XYZ file of C-alpha atoms in Angstrom:
760
model
C -33.995 4.600 14.250
C -31.852 6.706 16.518
C -28.376 6.201 17.746
C -26.786 7.094 21.177
C -23.897 9.297 20.217
C -22.833 10.563 23.735
C -19.489 8.651 23.435
C -19.008 9.786 19.896
C -17.663 13.342 20.426
C -15.258 12.183 23.036
C -13.791 9.490 20.903
C -13.429 11.900 17.985
C -11.709 14.279 20.287
C -9.271 11.604 21.593
C -8.538 10.506 17.700
C -8.008 14.135 16.620
C -5.829 15.105 19.621
C -3.547 12.104 19.236
C -3.186 12.837 15.356
C -2.553 16.534 15.561
C -0.151 16.540 18.550
C 1.921 13.697 17.053
C 5.002 15.264 15.658
C 4.848 18.315 17.788
C 7.486 19.012 20.297
C 6.890 17.377 23.553
C 7.052 20.467 25.643
C 4.138 22.124 23.377
C 2.151 19.062 23.727
C 2.385 18.833 27.530
C 1.348 22.588 27.484
C -1.699 21.903 25.497
C -2.488 18.813 27.448
C -2.347 20.758 30.794
C -4.351 23.558 29.247
C -7.185 21.200 28.151
C -7.120 19.347 31.493
C -7.408 22.698 33.477
C -10.300 23.853 31.096
C -11.930 20.384 31.735
C -11.653 20.720 35.589
C -13.273 24.122 35.418
C -16.111 22.663 33.453
C -16.669 19.612 35.436
C -16.338 20.975 38.878
C -20.029 22.169 39.832
C -20.116 25.939 40.756
C -23.538 26.275 42.368
C -26.508 23.902 43.313
C -29.008 26.389 41.440
C -27.318 25.995 37.986
C -29.877 25.334 35.226
C -29.925 21.537 34.191
C -29.438 22.111 30.622
C -26.440 24.362 31.023
C -24.797 21.838 33.263
C -25.332 18.975 30.636
C -23.582 21.129 27.957
C -20.668 21.822 30.445
C -20.230 18.188 31.341
C -20.080 17.151 27.686
C -17.476 19.804 26.808
C -15.545 18.906 29.942
C -15.477 15.346 29.131
C -14.344 15.978 25.578
C -11.474 18.431 26.871
C -10.508 15.494 29.299
C -10.268 12.909 26.773
C -8.318 15.175 24.450
C -6.134 16.069 27.386
C -5.327 12.356 28.154
C -4.683 11.574 24.452
C -2.176 14.586 24.060
C -0.600 13.633 27.433
C -0.225 9.971 26.206
C 1.576 11.352 22.861
C 3.762 13.441 24.690
C 5.081 10.809 27.175
C 5.852 8.559 24.112
C 7.455 11.356 22.250
C 9.600 12.202 25.276
C 10.667 8.510 25.572
C 11.574 8.063 21.813
C 13.145 11.753 21.541
C 15.830 11.168 23.929
C 18.299 8.680 25.293
C 21.223 6.910 23.766
C 19.223 5.553 20.738
C 18.154 9.094 19.436
C 21.526 10.253 20.174
C 22.986 7.556 17.861
C 20.313 8.530 15.313
C 21.319 12.180 15.278
C 24.746 11.483 14.854
C 24.291 8.861 12.213
C 26.467 6.378 13.994
C 26.897 2.554 13.654
C 26.430 0.632 16.867
C 25.432 -2.725 18.101
C 22.287 -3.393 19.874
C 19.776 -5.936 21.380
C 16.390 -5.842 20.221
C 13.056 -7.758 20.434
C 11.139 -8.363 17.221
C 7.550 -6.929 17.536
C 5.950 -7.571 14.123
C 6.269 -10.107 11.151
C 9.107 -9.315 8.923
C 8.126 -8.309 5.428
C 10.128 -8.270 2.212
C 9.949 -5.283 -0.111
C 11.720 -4.382 -3.363
C 14.929 -2.307 -2.466
C 18.018 -0.994 -4.221
C 19.735 -4.082 -5.790
C 18.008 -6.529 -3.645
C 14.997 -7.410 -1.613
C 14.747 -5.473 1.697
C 13.345 -6.660 4.831
C 11.411 -4.294 6.857
C 10.214 -5.127 10.424
C 9.572 -3.099 13.590
C 11.342 -3.989 16.912
C 12.080 -2.781 20.326
C 15.586 -1.825 21.273
C 16.403 -3.056 24.696
C 20.127 -2.647 25.037
C 22.565 -0.469 23.304
C 26.147 0.477 24.245
C 25.515 -1.203 27.567
C 22.616 1.167 28.306
C 19.098 -0.444 29.136
C 16.520 1.074 27.133
C 12.893 0.344 25.460
C 12.200 2.142 22.594
C 10.422 1.302 19.127
C 12.502 1.343 16.051
C 12.267 0.389 12.443
C 14.772 -2.113 11.162
C 15.590 -2.290 7.273
C 17.920 -5.224 6.580
C 19.218 -6.821 3.304
C 19.891 -10.210 4.454
C 17.079 -12.582 3.564
C 17.586 -14.506 6.991
C 15.783 -11.770 8.696
C 12.606 -13.074 7.243
C 12.944 -16.121 9.215
C 12.306 -14.377 12.468
C 8.956 -14.338 14.567
C 7.636 -11.583 16.843
C 8.931 -11.960 20.390
C 12.289 -13.087 19.290
C 15.229 -11.380 20.939
C 18.331 -10.683 18.449
C 21.564 -8.835 18.414
C 22.239 -6.645 15.431
C 24.568 -3.980 14.107
C 23.670 -1.207 12.020
C 23.636 2.645 11.283
C 21.013 4.450 13.190
C 19.207 7.334 11.353
C 16.695 9.927 12.431
C 13.058 8.724 11.357
C 11.160 10.934 8.983
C 7.516 11.915 9.436
C 5.373 12.209 12.600
C 5.546 8.601 14.001
C 6.734 7.660 17.539
C 9.898 5.796 16.355
C 13.278 6.443 18.158
C 15.288 5.641 15.129
C 15.467 3.724 11.808
C 18.330 1.334 11.844
C 19.826 0.178 8.501
C 21.165 -3.319 9.641
C 24.357 -4.993 8.294
C 24.381 -8.825 8.074
C 22.263 -11.327 9.479
C 20.461 -11.299 12.765
C 22.168 -13.047 15.685
C 19.182 -14.860 17.335
C 19.404 -14.631 21.361
C 16.186 -16.447 22.111
C 13.200 -18.265 20.922
C 9.823 -17.004 20.257
C 7.190 -16.789 23.216
C 5.063 -19.961 23.488
C 1.868 -17.911 21.958
C 4.063 -16.948 18.880
C 5.448 -20.491 18.378
C 1.910 -21.790 18.476
C 0.740 -19.458 16.017
C 3.467 -19.994 13.651
C 3.030 -23.776 14.042
C -0.587 -23.463 12.823
C 0.317 -21.128 10.144
C 2.913 -23.234 8.763
C 0.712 -26.412 8.785
C -1.944 -24.527 7.155
C 0.545 -23.635 4.246
C 1.455 -27.229 4.025
C -2.493 -28.159 3.823
C -3.011 -25.646 0.949
C 0.096 -26.846 -1.079
C -1.860 -28.918 -3.355
C -4.107 -26.057 -4.530
C -3.422 -23.944 -7.633
C -0.795 -21.243 -6.983
C -3.157 -18.294 -6.864
C -5.505 -20.144 -4.220
C -2.694 -21.353 -1.979
C -1.564 -17.728 -1.715
C -5.084 -16.258 -1.108
C -6.625 -18.825 1.212
C -3.927 -18.184 4.242
C -4.426 -14.549 3.686
C -8.071 -14.937 4.119
C -7.888 -17.039 7.268
C -4.934 -15.976 9.159
C -3.474 -13.035 7.351
C -0.461 -14.771 5.969
C 0.117 -12.938 2.810
C 3.577 -14.316 1.966
C 2.606 -16.355 -0.971
C 0.137 -13.690 -2.892
C 1.199 -12.727 -6.289
C 1.737 -8.799 -6.393
C -0.164 -8.882 -9.641
C -3.127 -10.697 -8.199
C -3.211 -8.315 -5.118
C -3.313 -5.518 -7.417
C -6.417 -6.981 -9.162
C -7.919 -7.188 -5.629
C -7.122 -3.635 -4.916
C -8.690 -2.508 -8.321
C -11.696 -4.464 -7.567
C -12.101 -3.138 -4.200
C -11.578 -6.710 -2.498
C -8.175 -5.977 -0.579
C -9.931 -6.292 2.643
C -10.397 -10.039 1.756
C -6.514 -10.474 1.771
C -5.956 -9.427 5.254
C -7.174 -10.117 8.762
C -10.292 -8.077 9.328
C -13.260 -7.690 11.542
C -15.388 -9.387 8.850
C -13.088 -12.715 9.101
C -13.569 -12.764 12.876
C -17.349 -11.965 12.752
C -17.811 -15.103 10.309
C -15.857 -17.409 12.582
C -17.503 -16.282 15.843
C -20.853 -16.220 14.187
C -20.329 -19.898 13.193
C -19.370 -20.739 16.661
C -22.574 -19.008 17.884
C -24.532 -20.994 15.523
C -23.046 -24.202 16.538
C -23.824 -23.425 20.283
C -27.331 -22.823 19.318
C -27.601 -26.175 17.511
C -26.151 -27.796 20.482
C -28.837 -26.435 22.634
C -26.588 -23.963 24.512
C -28.535 -20.927 25.902
C -27.633 -17.302 25.490
C -25.742 -17.577 28.814
C -23.431 -20.445 28.195
C -22.499 -19.669 24.424
C -20.666 -16.466 24.897
C -17.607 -18.274 26.451
C -17.057 -20.410 23.670
C -17.265 -17.082 21.397
C -14.744 -15.710 23.615
C -12.632 -18.664 23.068
C -12.982 -18.415 19.387
C -11.847 -14.721 19.498
C -8.882 -15.723 21.648
C -7.907 -18.487 19.193
C -8.214 -16.337 16.270
C -6.067 -13.816 17.826
C -3.375 -16.165 18.708
C -3.175 -17.657 15.211
C -3.419 -14.639 13.320
C -0.767 -12.939 15.621
C -1.637 -10.813 18.659
C -0.098 -7.549 16.753
C -2.060 -4.021 16.753
C -3.641 -4.705 13.523
C -5.023 -7.920 14.555
C -6.208 -6.896 17.935
C -7.891 -3.858 16.289
C -9.728 -6.318 13.983
C -10.728 -8.439 16.997
C -12.357 -5.359 18.716
C -14.052 -4.074 15.626
C -15.261 -7.526 14.530
C -16.585 -8.228 18.006
C -18.461 -4.891 18.151
C -20.175 -5.450 14.550
C -20.919 -9.124 15.560
C -22.337 -7.970 18.709
C -24.533 -5.367 17.235
C -25.803 -7.209 14.269
C -26.368 -10.626 15.895
C -28.368 -9.288 18.810
C -30.191 -7.009 16.444
C -29.034 -3.962 18.970
C -27.707 -1.717 16.323
C -28.347 1.310 18.569
C -25.881 0.083 21.009
C -23.203 -0.750 18.470
C -22.099 3.037 17.887
C -21.337 3.598 21.559
C -19.334 0.402 21.836
C -17.412 1.519 18.527
C -16.708 4.836 20.210
C -15.552 3.317 23.296
C -13.349 1.015 21.429
C -11.904 3.942 19.370
C -11.295 5.843 22.520
C -9.354 3.065 24.368
C -7.520 1.947 21.281
C -6.117 5.307 20.555
C -5.452 5.982 24.119
C -3.419 2.698 24.225
C -1.708 3.152 21.061
C -1.700 6.952 19.601
C 0.095 5.805 16.426
C -3.370 4.211 15.383
C -4.649 7.889 15.081
C -2.619 8.215 11.886
C -3.117 4.721 10.601
C -4.975 4.269 7.464
C -5.909 0.717 8.240
C -7.290 1.752 11.735
C -9.309 4.663 9.775
C -10.638 2.239 7.240
C -11.561 -0.310 9.888
C -13.593 2.261 12.061
C -15.408 3.760 9.122
C -16.394 0.396 7.697
C -17.608 -0.836 11.145
C -19.567 2.693 11.485
C -21.044 2.186 7.988
C -22.371 -1.221 8.901
C -23.984 0.080 12.045
C -25.434 3.394 10.772
C -25.908 3.012 6.979
C -26.672 -0.760 6.449
C -29.670 -1.224 8.660
C -31.942 1.753 6.796
C -30.619 0.791 3.413
C -31.309 -2.935 4.151
C -34.916 -2.034 5.039
C -35.214 0.122 1.934
C -33.917 -2.308 -0.415
C -35.999 -5.176 1.148
C -39.157 -3.362 -0.495
C -37.890 -4.525 -4.012
C -35.375 -7.177 -3.518
C -35.325 -10.532 -1.579
C -34.170 -10.212 1.933
C -30.764 -12.033 1.577
C -29.949 -10.043 -1.602
C -30.959 -6.737 0.029
C -28.949 -7.215 3.227
C -25.804 -8.082 1.081
C -26.130 -5.265 -0.994
C -26.695 -2.868 1.798
C -23.657 -4.257 3.856
C -21.259 -3.897 0.753
C -22.517 -0.432 -0.137
C -22.536 0.820 3.291
C -18.959 -0.365 3.902
C -17.707 1.035 0.543
C -19.509 4.386 1.230
C -18.245 4.859 4.614
C -14.462 4.031 3.534
C -14.488 5.905 0.128
C -13.051 9.335 1.467
C -10.166 7.468 2.961
C -9.524 5.456 -0.046
C -9.503 8.333 -2.442
C -7.225 10.148 -0.084
C -4.629 7.125 -0.620
C -5.265 6.338 -4.298
C -6.645 9.283 -6.038
C -9.200 7.190 -7.684
C -12.652 6.156 -7.022
C -13.753 2.333 -7.286
C -16.795 2.042 -9.620
C -17.074 -1.812 -9.549
C -16.235 -2.506 -5.939
C -19.832 -2.718 -4.468
C -20.863 -5.252 -7.091
C -17.464 -7.130 -6.930
C -18.058 -7.475 -3.172
C -21.685 -8.674 -3.729
C -20.551 -11.234 -6.209
C -17.712 -12.249 -3.887
C -19.829 -12.355 -0.727
C -21.385 -15.839 -1.018
C -17.905 -17.559 -1.204
C -16.451 -15.602 1.616
C -18.054 -17.424 4.394
C -17.336 -20.850 3.006
C -13.710 -20.130 2.401
C -13.222 -18.510 5.727
C -14.933 -21.242 7.755
C -13.475 -24.234 5.764
C -10.168 -22.336 5.913
C -10.379 -21.870 9.691
C -11.159 -25.447 10.183
C -8.536 -26.629 8.076
C -5.940 -24.592 10.118
C -7.308 -26.249 13.229
C -7.166 -29.536 11.924
C -3.729 -29.355 10.132
C -1.639 -29.648 13.406
C -3.445 -32.841 14.041
C -3.967 -34.323 10.721
C -2.458 -32.868 7.566
C -4.404 -35.321 5.190
C -7.768 -34.420 6.724
C -6.916 -30.825 6.510
C -5.976 -31.070 2.916
C -9.500 -32.686 2.373
C -11.246 -29.840 4.107
C -9.253 -26.912 2.346
C -10.171 -28.308 -1.103
C -13.704 -27.046 -1.288
C -12.384 -23.874 0.513
C -10.057 -23.480 -2.522
C -13.133 -23.719 -4.839
C -14.586 -20.725 -3.132
C -11.344 -18.769 -3.090
C -11.186 -19.725 -6.863
C -14.559 -17.895 -7.471
C -13.371 -14.721 -5.317
C -10.130 -14.717 -7.464
C -12.138 -14.814 -10.619
C -14.542 -11.959 -9.577
C -11.314 -9.873 -8.604
C -9.682 -10.401 -11.971
C -12.892 -9.930 -13.918
C -13.719 -6.662 -12.097
C -10.269 -5.433 -12.333
C -10.121 -5.889 -16.144
C -13.359 -4.120 -16.637
C -13.131 -0.640 -18.542
C -13.376 2.205 -16.037
C -13.237 -0.148 -12.973
C -11.700 2.949 -11.371
C -11.972 6.411 -12.176
C -9.116 9.183 -11.598
C -9.863 11.637 -8.649
C -8.032 14.171 -7.002
C -5.760 12.642 -4.097
C -5.213 13.719 -0.594
C -7.434 15.820 1.530
C -8.741 17.669 -1.550
C -9.876 14.497 -3.039
C -11.755 13.339 0.274
C -13.479 16.800 0.494
C -14.657 16.761 -3.051
C -15.914 13.375 -2.889
C -17.902 14.227 0.304
C -19.401 17.188 -1.682
C -20.014 15.148 -4.443
C -21.761 12.637 -2.031
C -23.818 15.480 -0.458
C -24.971 16.581 -3.813
C -26.216 13.054 -4.917
C -28.112 12.903 -1.743
C -29.924 16.119 -2.461
C -30.760 14.834 -6.042
C -31.884 11.680 -4.819
C -34.316 13.499 -2.495
C -35.900 15.579 -5.389
C -37.931 14.180 -8.145
C -37.147 17.084 -10.644
C -33.400 16.669 -9.721
C -33.389 13.088 -10.294
C -34.850 13.388 -13.758
C -32.286 16.175 -14.686
C -29.479 13.858 -13.320
C -30.742 10.848 -15.018
C -30.636 12.487 -18.325
C -27.211 14.092 -17.790
C -25.893 10.594 -16.752
C -27.611 9.112 -20.040
C -25.758 11.913 -22.043
C -22.423 11.044 -20.424
C -22.830 7.240 -21.025
C -23.630 7.641 -24.575
C -20.532 9.982 -25.007
C -18.342 7.543 -23.162
C -19.488 4.654 -25.248
C -19.184 6.663 -28.393
C -15.483 7.797 -27.359
C -14.696 4.034 -26.614
C -16.045 2.670 -29.791
C -14.084 5.358 -31.946
C -10.866 5.380 -29.719
C -7.959 3.671 -31.642
C -7.154 1.257 -28.826
C -3.893 0.142 -27.621
C -1.198 0.650 -28.548
C -2.194 4.191 -30.053
C -1.093 4.483 -33.726
C 2.285 6.373 -34.099
C 3.354 5.752 -30.649
C 7.169 6.640 -29.996
C 7.647 5.647 -26.457
C 5.862 3.745 -23.730
C 6.637 3.906 -20.047
C 5.545 0.447 -19.056
C 3.512 0.205 -15.735
C 5.909 -2.388 -13.801
C 5.297 -1.109 -10.365
C 8.287 0.432 -8.212
C 10.827 0.315 -11.228
C 11.579 1.479 -14.820
C 10.670 -0.133 -18.151
C 10.660 1.900 -21.263
C 9.918 0.892 -24.802
C 11.083 3.082 -27.739
C 9.684 2.242 -30.933
C 12.194 1.210 -33.795
C 9.915 -0.091 -36.559
C 7.121 -2.534 -36.973
C 7.157 -5.262 -34.221
C 10.657 -3.641 -32.939
C 11.485 -1.704 -29.970
C 14.566 -0.491 -27.867
C 13.994 -1.559 -24.397
C 15.505 0.619 -21.694
C 15.276 -1.329 -18.247
C 12.996 -3.943 -17.321
C 11.530 -3.516 -14.011
C 11.584 -5.720 -10.876
C 9.559 -8.663 -12.215
C 9.358 -10.255 -15.497
C 5.675 -10.574 -15.867
C 4.659 -6.857 -16.082
C 7.238 -5.906 -18.676
C 6.380 -9.060 -20.779
C 2.613 -8.164 -20.841
C 3.501 -4.554 -21.711
C 5.707 -5.601 -24.671
C 3.121 -8.059 -25.766
C 0.343 -5.436 -25.746
C 2.537 -3.274 -27.896
C 3.378 -6.107 -30.436
C 6.947 -6.218 -29.763
C 8.655 -9.283 -31.024
C 12.332 -8.026 -31.809
C 14.415 -6.117 -29.410
C 17.417 -4.805 -31.217
C 18.894 -3.114 -28.169
C 18.158 -3.689 -24.447
C 19.913 -1.052 -22.216
C 20.212 -1.812 -18.565
C 20.891 1.529 -17.028
C 22.483 0.465 -13.602
C 22.347 -2.868 -11.625
C 19.386 -2.359 -9.304
C 16.665 -5.073 -8.884
C 13.991 -2.589 -9.964
C 15.783 -2.078 -13.196
C 17.031 -5.245 -14.233
C 15.262 -8.094 -12.384
C 12.428 -8.265 -15.295
C 15.030 -9.168 -17.934
C 13.657 -12.474 -18.629
C 10.212 -10.979 -19.290
C 11.697 -9.090 -22.175
C 13.472 -12.294 -23.554
C 10.164 -14.315 -23.324
C 9.276 -15.099 -26.893
C 11.435 -12.287 -28.170
C 14.908 -11.879 -29.792
C 17.319 -9.679 -27.782
C 20.107 -8.762 -30.154
C 22.413 -6.746 -27.860
C 22.578 -5.471 -24.261
C 24.238 -2.329 -23.105
C 25.093 -1.595 -19.522
C 26.786 1.212 -17.779
C 30.507 0.989 -18.203
C 30.929 1.122 -14.441
C 28.915 -2.032 -13.694
C 30.028 -4.652 -11.286
C 28.659 -7.479 -13.734
C 25.465 -8.233 -11.826
C 23.513 -8.004 -15.123
C 25.336 -10.962 -16.606
C 23.168 -13.567 -14.572
C 19.931 -12.406 -16.698
C 21.815 -11.954 -20.075
C 23.518 -15.231 -20.729
C 23.783 -15.715 -24.585
C 23.343 -12.167 -25.539
C 26.345 -9.943 -26.720
C 26.830 -7.529 -23.885
C 28.735 -4.194 -23.958
C 29.235 -0.885 -22.178
C 27.284 2.231 -22.953
C 30.103 4.715 -23.111
C 29.550 8.292 -23.184
C 29.613 9.916 -26.839
C 28.678 6.692 -28.524
C 25.553 6.460 -30.724
C 23.278 3.695 -31.878
C 21.091 4.206 -35.109
C 17.983 1.918 -35.445
C 15.786 2.641 -38.279
C 14.836 6.396 -37.494
C 15.756 6.131 -33.907
C 18.999 7.529 -32.756
C 20.346 6.992 -29.172
C 23.165 8.952 -27.702
C 25.012 8.138 -24.409
C 25.477 11.324 -22.195
C 26.527 9.549 -18.913
C 28.268 8.209 -16.901
C 31.796 9.034 -17.413
C 33.780 5.780 -18.276
C 36.694 6.404 -16.184
C 34.906 6.100 -12.790
C 35.658 3.532 -10.256
C 33.913 0.222 -11.090
C 30.721 -0.385 -8.708
C 31.073 -2.960 -5.924
C 28.813 -4.679 -3.642
C 29.707 -2.507 -0.845
C 28.528 0.663 -2.912
C 25.529 2.429 -1.421
C 22.324 3.110 -3.362
C 23.337 6.705 -4.303
C 26.769 5.503 -5.760
C 25.069 2.990 -7.806
C 22.183 5.394 -8.999
C 24.619 7.916 -10.079
C 26.388 5.294 -12.334
C 23.158 5.095 -14.502
C 23.378 5.281 -18.264
C 21.712 8.674 -19.396
C 20.332 8.460 -22.907
C 19.161 10.913 -25.510
C 16.585 9.501 -27.839
C 15.847 11.335 -31.179
C 13.351 10.730 -34.139
C 11.919 13.114 -36.565
C 9.347 15.004 -34.400
C 10.292 13.194 -31.236
C 12.820 13.551 -28.621
C 13.345 12.273 -24.925
C 15.923 12.209 -22.146
C 15.964 9.090 -20.260
C 17.806 9.849 -17.013
C 17.948 6.431 -15.350
C 18.010 6.911 -11.412
C 20.811 9.604 -11.286
C 20.647 11.860 -8.037
C 21.276 15.489 -7.587
C 25.036 15.333 -7.646
C 25.233 13.503 -10.833
C 22.469 15.855 -12.412
C 24.574 18.863 -11.403
C 27.538 17.419 -13.201
C 25.504 16.838 -16.403
C 23.699 20.280 -16.604
C 25.755 21.735 -19.208
C 25.241 18.773 -21.474
C 21.304 18.635 -21.098
C 19.708 19.470 -24.504
C 16.055 20.783 -24.950
C 13.693 17.819 -25.239
C 10.015 16.966 -25.618
C 9.880 14.329 -22.982
C 11.993 13.859 -19.881
C 11.804 10.650 -17.891
C 12.308 11.912 -14.276
C 15.201 10.416 -12.560
C 14.746 7.974 -9.671
C 11.161 7.684 -9.757
C 10.602 11.253 -8.774
C 12.535 11.086 -5.520
C 13.540 14.098 -3.445
C 17.052 14.050 -4.687
C 16.710 16.269 -7.805
C 18.607 19.308 -9.137
C 16.160 22.003 -10.235
C 18.606 23.319 -12.913
C 19.017 20.019 -14.494
C 15.137 19.576 -14.685
C 14.757 23.080 -15.929
C 17.511 22.716 -18.523
C 15.437 19.896 -20.504
C 12.530 22.259 -21.169
C 10.415 19.269 -21.259
C 6.618 19.554 -22.175
C 6.025 16.234 -20.781
C 7.554 14.429 -17.531
C 7.189 10.978 -16.985
C 7.530 9.412 -13.668
C 7.693 5.560 -13.548
C 6.791 4.564 -9.862
C 4.807 1.951 -7.955
C 1.470 2.565 -6.217
C 1.787 2.862 -2.331
C 5.528 2.343 -2.419
C 7.491 2.388 0.760
C 9.942 5.105 -0.372
C 7.518 8.150 -0.655
C 8.020 8.362 -4.359
C 7.315 10.721 -6.137
C 8.265 13.228 -3.434
C 5.790 16.134 -3.151
C 8.775 18.357 -3.300
C 9.696 17.103 -6.724
C 6.060 17.219 -7.911
C 6.018 20.995 -6.866
C 9.218 21.753 -8.471
C 7.843 20.190 -12.010
C 4.618 21.933 -11.665
C 6.703 25.250 -11.279
C 8.528 24.274 -14.487
C 5.132 24.160 -16.331
C 5.519 20.556 -17.528
C 2.801 18.220 -17.750
C 3.258 15.314 -15.183
C 2.399 11.722 -15.941
C 2.700 8.753 -13.572
C 2.529 5.059 -14.258
C 0.989 4.395 -10.806
C -1.931 6.485 -11.834
C -2.245 6.309 -15.583
C -0.646 2.802 -16.051
C 1.068 2.271 -19.104
C 1.938 5.727 -20.901
C 2.484 6.263 -24.629
C 4.048 9.300 -26.155
C 2.605 9.726 -29.710
C 3.834 11.937 -32.303
C 1.448 14.711 -33.963
C 1.631 17.012 -36.655
C 3.058 19.699 -34.396
C 4.130 18.092 -31.307
C 3.660 15.004 -29.215
C 0.613 13.960 -27.208
C 0.004 11.370 -24.390
C -2.022 8.528 -24.278
C -2.484 6.240 -21.195
C -3.948 2.637 -20.930
C -5.196 3.001 -17.296
């Protein structure tokens, strides 16, 4: 089957033009747009009536492509001009604090921050310093009352304006102080959407905790109750798309509406209006934000093509949607979510039909269709996923295949429950009960798939990872087309499988014998365990949540913690303390001598004291020495910024026969420079502050560490670890290990040095 690709090249040109010009100076972007527009006019204006038809067709295609690129670049330049000047950007350049009025444009979301949960949301500044403006900004607030806001609400705020990093189209990033002053109510549409969402949350309250978190996410994109650990299982299993509003959700709902219309005897002309109403209602309930609108467009296209059996017309419709959406919102051109949505839809349109036909020769029709759809979507989005994560999912196709039978019942019954809940909560609770059973199956699939050995395999990240994955895919296609190559590949894969199974059978398991230190994978935070004897470990920091550090210590067999060191009072280092105490004896707690006392809420009943410079603790063969901070500095207060608290971190030197490590907390460049002369040579260096950009090269070099550990959360909002820090460590010829990629990381003593064993 052939596809009409005439709109594909203009759509790609529009997308590429927006992505490449975003971040360029507006004047240069205007010049590029003008050049492309002039070239387009020259090609589209006919020169003579005797021109060869074939040549004219080629000129028209190139002219249209240039016209689309010019329009896209011009749109980027206009928006960049709007956000690059005016009073908001002036405040950002000066780093000043000011009051402003803004309209919330997206749902607030909570994210771990320095010392407390931070609230991040986008807004549109409409008044600042008595000037009327209309520019987008990103708000970062510490007060939890910001979480209560709804899109379209007008608020007054006061905060420090800073220049945004990266190539987005924001006028400023505003660090907000205090709670919002609400100036108006949400729009009727947003009030109606929140009412439905709130009633759906009430309807699922009697389901088990995991199900009551996942079902609203599948139905209306409400992920506020999803456990982060469960979300990570969904990601590993390749089922993350089920936790957010996507075109698949919309296709299921609208497909059900069309099916009901057919059962009611409505013809093809009377059914579409009901489908349009279903789309409209879905968008209202799931919030008419850009991501939801994108899902509505993509889902409608996929539904139209697959339901009508006109896949040939699906690709032009997809290209037209891409072209229009990027022209309307150029920031989509650099959105990974947009790329994943487009590629998944393209995979369903281009790859799924022929694969379904071929699989149908050996498998029953429904199984062949489900497998083809899952495989096509996964193959299409794989280059983007490997760019983001640096790993390739192995079990995702089969996880999606197993979960697929439960997706439609969960979505349909959940949507019916959402519609019923505002009218009758008891009836809605009855409806969502079987939906909860379907969601329970999906959760079981996600957890089971995520726990399988080699559920994901490491791969190069970034652009290199995407290119190498595409090259590997091309090689696989060539192999599948040749019988001889298939035999060779099958023999090679059999040998690799035997070797992997043998290595797995002979591997020592976890924890590895002789482990000296383990960096626990606790997400965006720190938690380290230093072996102090059988069943004993000194724990340094506890991560942002109790569960991950508890699981890590349980896997290590730690029952006794003679010393717990909390390097500084930030949430990502102390909030998991109850997880360390769960089922274990903690004998003493050490804190920074500059602490404000915030750790005390987690350490009741345990002796607590300061880790003063020069002091030593000896536990078995393990010796701990405190290098910093100076004990004569000012005591921390609630008003101190993140850098001040970070630089108050306890810095420890850990030594055992054949092992040494420097644990540097979160100290930043200033504190590192003050400590340079005291840095000893060690085998292992725990890189400060999750590999942030604020590093002193001489401090890192002074350690002469063979191994550098970075404790960091996957896809964190801070850009950790910084590429500049990774490049610096590479130049120092140290081996870099990261918990976001390797999971728990153990340092094991050997006869001559130390080696690293990861649990990922």
